[in-house]
PDB file of C-alpha atoms in Angstrom:
ATOM      1  CA  MET A  12     111.243 103.827 124.680  1.00 67.00           C
ATOM      2  CA  SER A  13     113.731 104.479 121.926  1.00 73.00           C
ATOM      3  CA  ARG A  14     114.485 102.308 118.830  1.00 72.00           C
ATOM      4  CA  SER A  15     117.897 101.504 120.295  1.00 74.00           C
ATOM      5  CA  GLU A  16     116.316 100.464 123.508  1.00 71.00           C
ATOM      6  CA  VAL A  17     113.821  98.219 121.543  1.00 66.00           C
ATOM      7  CA  THR A  18     116.619  97.089 119.631  1.00 71.00           C
ATOM      8  CA  ASP A  19     118.567  95.912 122.443  1.00 75.00           C
ATOM      9  CA  LEU A  20     115.440  94.093 123.865  1.00 74.00           C
ATOM     10  CA  PHE A  21     115.365  92.401 120.563  1.00 74.00           C
ATOM     11  CA  LEU A  22     118.885  91.127 120.744  1.00 78.00           C
ATOM     12  CA  ALA A  23     118.453  90.046 124.324  1.00 78.00           C
ATOM     13  CA  LEU A  24     115.467  87.810 123.379  1.00 86.00           C
ATOM     14  CA  THR A  25     115.759  84.944 125.716  1.00 88.00           C
ATOM     15  CA  PRO A  26     113.850  81.630 125.692  1.00 90.00           C
ATOM     16  CA  GLU A  27     112.262  82.419 128.718  1.00 91.00           C
ATOM     17  CA  LYS A  28     110.651  85.759 127.114  1.00 91.00           C
ATOM     18  CA  VAL A  29     109.557  83.535 124.068  1.00 94.00           C
ATOM     19  CA  LEU A  30     108.058  81.090 126.242  1.00 94.00           C
ATOM     20  CA  ARG A  31     105.925  84.033 127.869  1.00 92.00           C
ATOM     21  CA  ALA A  32     104.913  85.351 124.660  1.00 93.00           C
ATOM     22  CA  VAL A  33     103.220  82.079 123.810  1.00 94.00           C
ATOM     23  CA  GLU A  34     101.478  81.579 127.139  1.00 92.00           C
ATOM     24  CA  ALA A  35     100.227  85.070 126.784  1.00 88.00           C
ATOM     25  CA  ALA A  36      98.755  84.058 123.475  1.00 87.00           C
ATOM     26  CA  GLY A  37      96.601  81.251 125.946  1.00 90.00           C
ATOM     27  CA  LEU A  38      99.066  78.518 124.760  1.00 92.00           C
ATOM     28  CA  ARG A  39     100.302  76.241 127.528  1.00 92.00           C
ATOM     29  CA  SER A  40     104.088  75.521 126.586  1.00 92.00           C
ATOM     30  CA  SER A  41     106.757  72.834 127.511  1.00 91.00           C
ATOM     31  CA  PRO A  42     110.027  74.313 128.567  1.00 90.00           C
ATOM     32  CA  VAL A  43     111.235  73.212 125.050  1.00 91.00           C
ATOM     33  CA  CYS A  44     112.305  76.309 122.583  1.00 94.00           C
ATOM     34  CA  TYR A  45     114.919  76.018 120.007  1.00 93.00           C
ATOM     35  CA  PRO A  46     116.112  78.971 117.910  1.00 92.00           C
ATOM     36  CA  LEU A  47     115.627  78.322 114.229  1.00 93.00           C
ATOM     37  CA  ASN A  48     117.823  79.964 111.336  1.00 88.00           C
ATOM     38  CA  SER A  49     116.468  83.404 110.032  1.00 88.00           C
ATOM     39  CA  PHE A  50     118.381  86.295 108.772  1.00 86.00           C
ATOM     40  CA  GLU A  51     116.204  89.228 109.855  1.00 89.00           C
ATOM     41  CA  ASN A  52     114.053  88.262 112.975  1.00 92.00           C
ATOM     42  CA  ARG A  53     114.174  86.064 115.767  1.00 93.00           C
ATOM     43  CA  VAL A  54     112.495  82.570 115.082  1.00 95.00           C
ATOM     44  CA  TYR A  55     112.032  79.668 117.775  1.00 96.00           C
ATOM     45  CA  GLU A  56     110.378  76.633 117.759  1.00 96.00           C
ATOM     46  CA  VAL A  57     108.294  75.762 120.776  1.00 96.00           C
ATOM     47  CA  GLU A  58     106.832  72.477 122.262  1.00 95.00           C
ATOM     48  CA  LEU A  59     103.418  72.883 123.590  1.00 94.00           C
ATOM     49  CA  GLU A  60     102.158  71.257 126.634  1.00 94.00           C
ATOM     50  CA  ASP A  61     100.284  68.647 124.428  1.00 94.00           C
ATOM     51  CA  ARG A  62     103.471  68.075 122.614  1.00 94.00           C
ATOM     52  CA  SER A  63     102.824  69.705 119.187  1.00 93.00           C
ATOM     53  CA  ARG A  64     105.238  72.269 118.065  1.00 95.00           C
ATOM     54  CA  ILE A  65     104.453  76.020 116.760  1.00 95.00           C
ATOM     55  CA  VAL A  66     106.643  78.693 115.576  1.00 96.00           C
ATOM     56  CA  ALA A  67     107.221  82.121 117.371  1.00 97.00           C
ATOM     57  CA  LYS A  68     108.255  84.556 114.866  1.00 97.00           C
ATOM     58  CA  PHE A  69     109.624  88.064 116.837  1.00 96.00           C
ATOM     59  CA  TYR A  70     110.044  90.990 113.847  1.00 95.00           C
ATOM     60  CA  ARG A  71     113.103  92.846 113.945  1.00 91.00           C
ATOM     61  CA  PRO A  72     112.031  96.371 115.420  1.00 89.00           C
ATOM     62  CA  GLY A  73     112.270  99.485 112.607  1.00 86.00           C
ATOM     63  CA  ARG A  74     112.363  96.866 109.777  1.00 90.00           C
ATOM     64  CA  TRP A  75     108.500  96.468 109.038  1.00 91.00           C
ATOM     65  CA  SER A  76     105.720  98.601 109.952  1.00 95.00           C
ATOM     66  CA  GLU A  77     102.590  96.780 111.664  1.00 96.00           C
ATOM     67  CA  ALA A  78     100.974  97.760 108.635  1.00 97.00           C
ATOM     68  CA  GLN A  79     103.510  95.986 106.420  1.00 97.00           C
ATOM     69  CA  ILE A  80     103.507  92.632 108.867  1.00 97.00           C
ATOM     70  CA  LEU A  81      99.635  92.066 109.043  1.00 97.00           C
ATOM     71  CA  GLU A  82      99.526  92.549 104.929  1.00 95.00           C
ATOM     72  CA  GLU A  83     101.782  89.469 104.857  1.00 95.00           C
ATOM     73  CA  HIS A  84      99.434  87.624 107.447  1.00 97.00           C
ATOM     74  CA  ARG A  85      96.768  88.791 105.265  1.00 95.00           C
ATOM     75  CA  PHE A  86      98.241  87.272 101.983  1.00 95.00           C
ATOM     76  CA  LEU A  87      99.399  84.162 103.822  1.00 95.00           C
ATOM     77  CA  ALA A  88      95.548  83.551 104.658  1.00 94.00           C
ATOM     78  CA  GLN A  89      94.450  84.156 101.042  1.00 94.00           C
ATOM     79  CA  LEU A  90      96.972  81.538  99.627  1.00 94.00           C
ATOM     80  CA  GLU A  91      96.037  79.354 102.372  1.00 93.00           C
ATOM     81  CA  ALA A  92      92.345  79.920 101.311  1.00 93.00           C
ATOM     82  CA  GLU A  93      93.131  79.039  97.478  1.00 92.00           C
ATOM     83  CA  GLU A  94      95.365  75.607  98.880  1.00 91.00           C
ATOM     84  CA  ILE A  95      98.638  77.019  98.295  1.00 90.00           C
ATOM     85  CA  PRO A  96     100.908  75.166 101.012  1.00 89.00           C
ATOM     86  CA  VAL A  97     101.845  77.964 103.154  1.00 90.00           C
ATOM     87  CA  CYS A  98     102.973  78.427 106.808  1.00 90.00           C
ATOM     88  CA  ASN A  99      99.952  80.289 107.913  1.00 90.00           C
ATOM     89  CA  VAL A 100      99.793  82.714 110.991  1.00 95.00           C
ATOM     90  CA  ARG A 101      97.590  81.244 113.676  1.00 93.00           C
ATOM     91  CA  PRO A 102      95.222  83.697 115.245  1.00 93.00           C
ATOM     92  CA  PHE A 103      95.495  84.960 118.918  1.00 92.00           C
ATOM     93  CA  PRO A 104      92.431  84.406 121.068  1.00 90.00           C
ATOM     94  CA  ASP A 105      91.387  87.894 119.974  1.00 93.00           C
ATOM     95  CA  GLY A 106      91.227  87.074 116.384  1.00 93.00           C
ATOM     96  CA  SER A 107      94.481  89.205 115.767  1.00 95.00           C
ATOM     97  CA  THR A 108      97.388  87.957 114.133  1.00 96.00           C
ATOM     98  CA  LEU A 109     100.147  89.880 115.789  1.00 97.00           C
ATOM     99  CA  LYS A 110     101.080  91.064 119.239  1.00 96.00           C
ATOM    100  CA  ARG A 111     103.938  92.926 121.209  1.00 93.00           C
ATOM    101  CA  ILE A 112     105.889  91.785 123.725  1.00 89.00           C
ATOM    102  CA  ASP A 113     108.490  94.467 125.089  1.00 85.00           C
ATOM    103  CA  ASN A 114     107.562  96.632 122.021  1.00 86.00           C
ATOM    104  CA  ILE A 115     108.669  93.861 119.767  1.00 91.00           C
ATOM    105  CA  TYR A 116     105.919  92.497 117.572  1.00 95.00           C
ATOM    106  CA  TYR A 117     105.432  88.655 117.323  1.00 96.00           C
ATOM    107  CA  SER A 118     103.145  86.045 115.578  1.00 97.00           C
ATOM    108  CA  LEU A 119     102.657  82.215 115.917  1.00 97.00           C
ATOM    109  CA  SER A 120     102.489  79.517 112.948  1.00 95.00           C
ATOM    110  CA  ASP A 121     102.166  76.366 113.182  1.00 91.00           C
ATOM    111  CA  ARG A 122     105.013  74.189 112.708  1.00 92.00           C
ATOM    112  CA  ARG A 123     105.199  72.299 109.268  1.00 86.00           C
ATOM    113  CA  GLY A 124     108.214  69.877 108.492  1.00 81.00           C
ATOM    114  CA  GLY A 125     110.019  69.696 105.197  1.00 80.00           C
ATOM    115  CA  ARG A 126     113.471  69.853 103.827  1.00 80.00           C
ATOM    116  CA  ALA A 127     114.890  71.369 100.518  1.00 80.00           C
ATOM    117  CA  PRO A 128     115.338  68.645  97.905  1.00 81.00           C
ATOM    118  CA  ASP A 129     119.038  68.230  96.809  1.00 84.00           C
ATOM    119  CA  GLU A 130     117.976  68.580  93.038  1.00 89.00           C
ATOM    120  CA  LEU A 131     114.547  69.519  91.394  1.00 90.00           C
ATOM    121  CA  ASP A 132     113.663  66.895  88.617  1.00 93.00           C
ATOM    122  CA  ASP A 133     111.430  68.030  85.651  1.00 95.00           C
ATOM    123  CA  ARG A 134     107.814  67.261  87.372  1.00 94.00           C
ATOM    124  CA  ALA A 135     109.176  69.262  90.619  1.00 91.00           C
ATOM    125  CA  VAL A 136     110.154  72.365  88.708  1.00 94.00           C
ATOM    126  CA  ARG A 137     106.597  72.269  86.725  1.00 95.00           C
ATOM    127  CA  ARG A 138     104.917  71.678  90.108  1.00 91.00           C
ATOM    128  CA  LEU A 139     106.669  74.945  91.535  1.00 90.00           C
ATOM    129  CA  GLY A 140     106.250  76.855  88.311  1.00 94.00           C
ATOM    130  CA  MET A 141     102.499  75.839  88.892  1.00 93.00           C
ATOM    131  CA  PHE A 142     102.599  77.199  92.499  1.00 90.00           C
ATOM    132  CA  VAL A 143     104.365  80.392  91.602  1.00 93.00           C
ATOM    133  CA  GLY A 144     101.704  81.375  89.007  1.00 95.00           C
ATOM    134  CA  ARG A 145      98.972  80.841  91.496  1.00 94.00           C
ATOM    135  CA  LEU A 146     100.855  82.851  94.057  1.00 92.00           C
ATOM    136  CA  HIS A 147     100.818  85.722  91.637  1.00 93.00           C
ATOM    137  CA  ASN A 148      97.264  85.272  90.561  1.00 94.00           C
ATOM    138  CA  VAL A 149      96.258  85.632  94.030  1.00 93.00           C
ATOM    139  CA  ALA A 150      98.506  88.368  94.865  1.00 92.00           C
ATOM    140  CA  VAL A 151      96.884  90.091  91.665  1.00 92.00           C
ATOM    141  CA  GLY A 152      93.234  89.033  93.030  1.00 86.00           C
ATOM    142  CA  GLU A 153      92.454  86.454  90.472  1.00 64.00           C
ATOM    143  CA  SER A 154      91.951  83.297  92.244  1.00 55.00           C
TER     144      SER A 154
END
């Protein structure tokens, strides 16, 4: 399949394909599927049969290699292991964190609530700085 054909499939992602991808991961979804804001990828919030919610991320074809995406997943797992609050990628039943549907890579994550504050006070800035420092320490292997 050519890159332009895969890109066309990516641009034509439908809620039905998103739900099919979630169910291919062994999860039972309800018919609730909302697109979320994302600049590069296609990201959807999906409700599961038990009413919990997950996020399905479909990576823009040709933008990142499989190795780059998996490195991002490994880094998120390292951050989570160090108790840095991140939205880690959920493993599929076979233990992998990345699958394809119609030649488009996708991953699933637990949904986490939150919002950006209007302003950061001094305490919040210090806390954010501590997290950034810890993030850098994990990145260089100094956890």
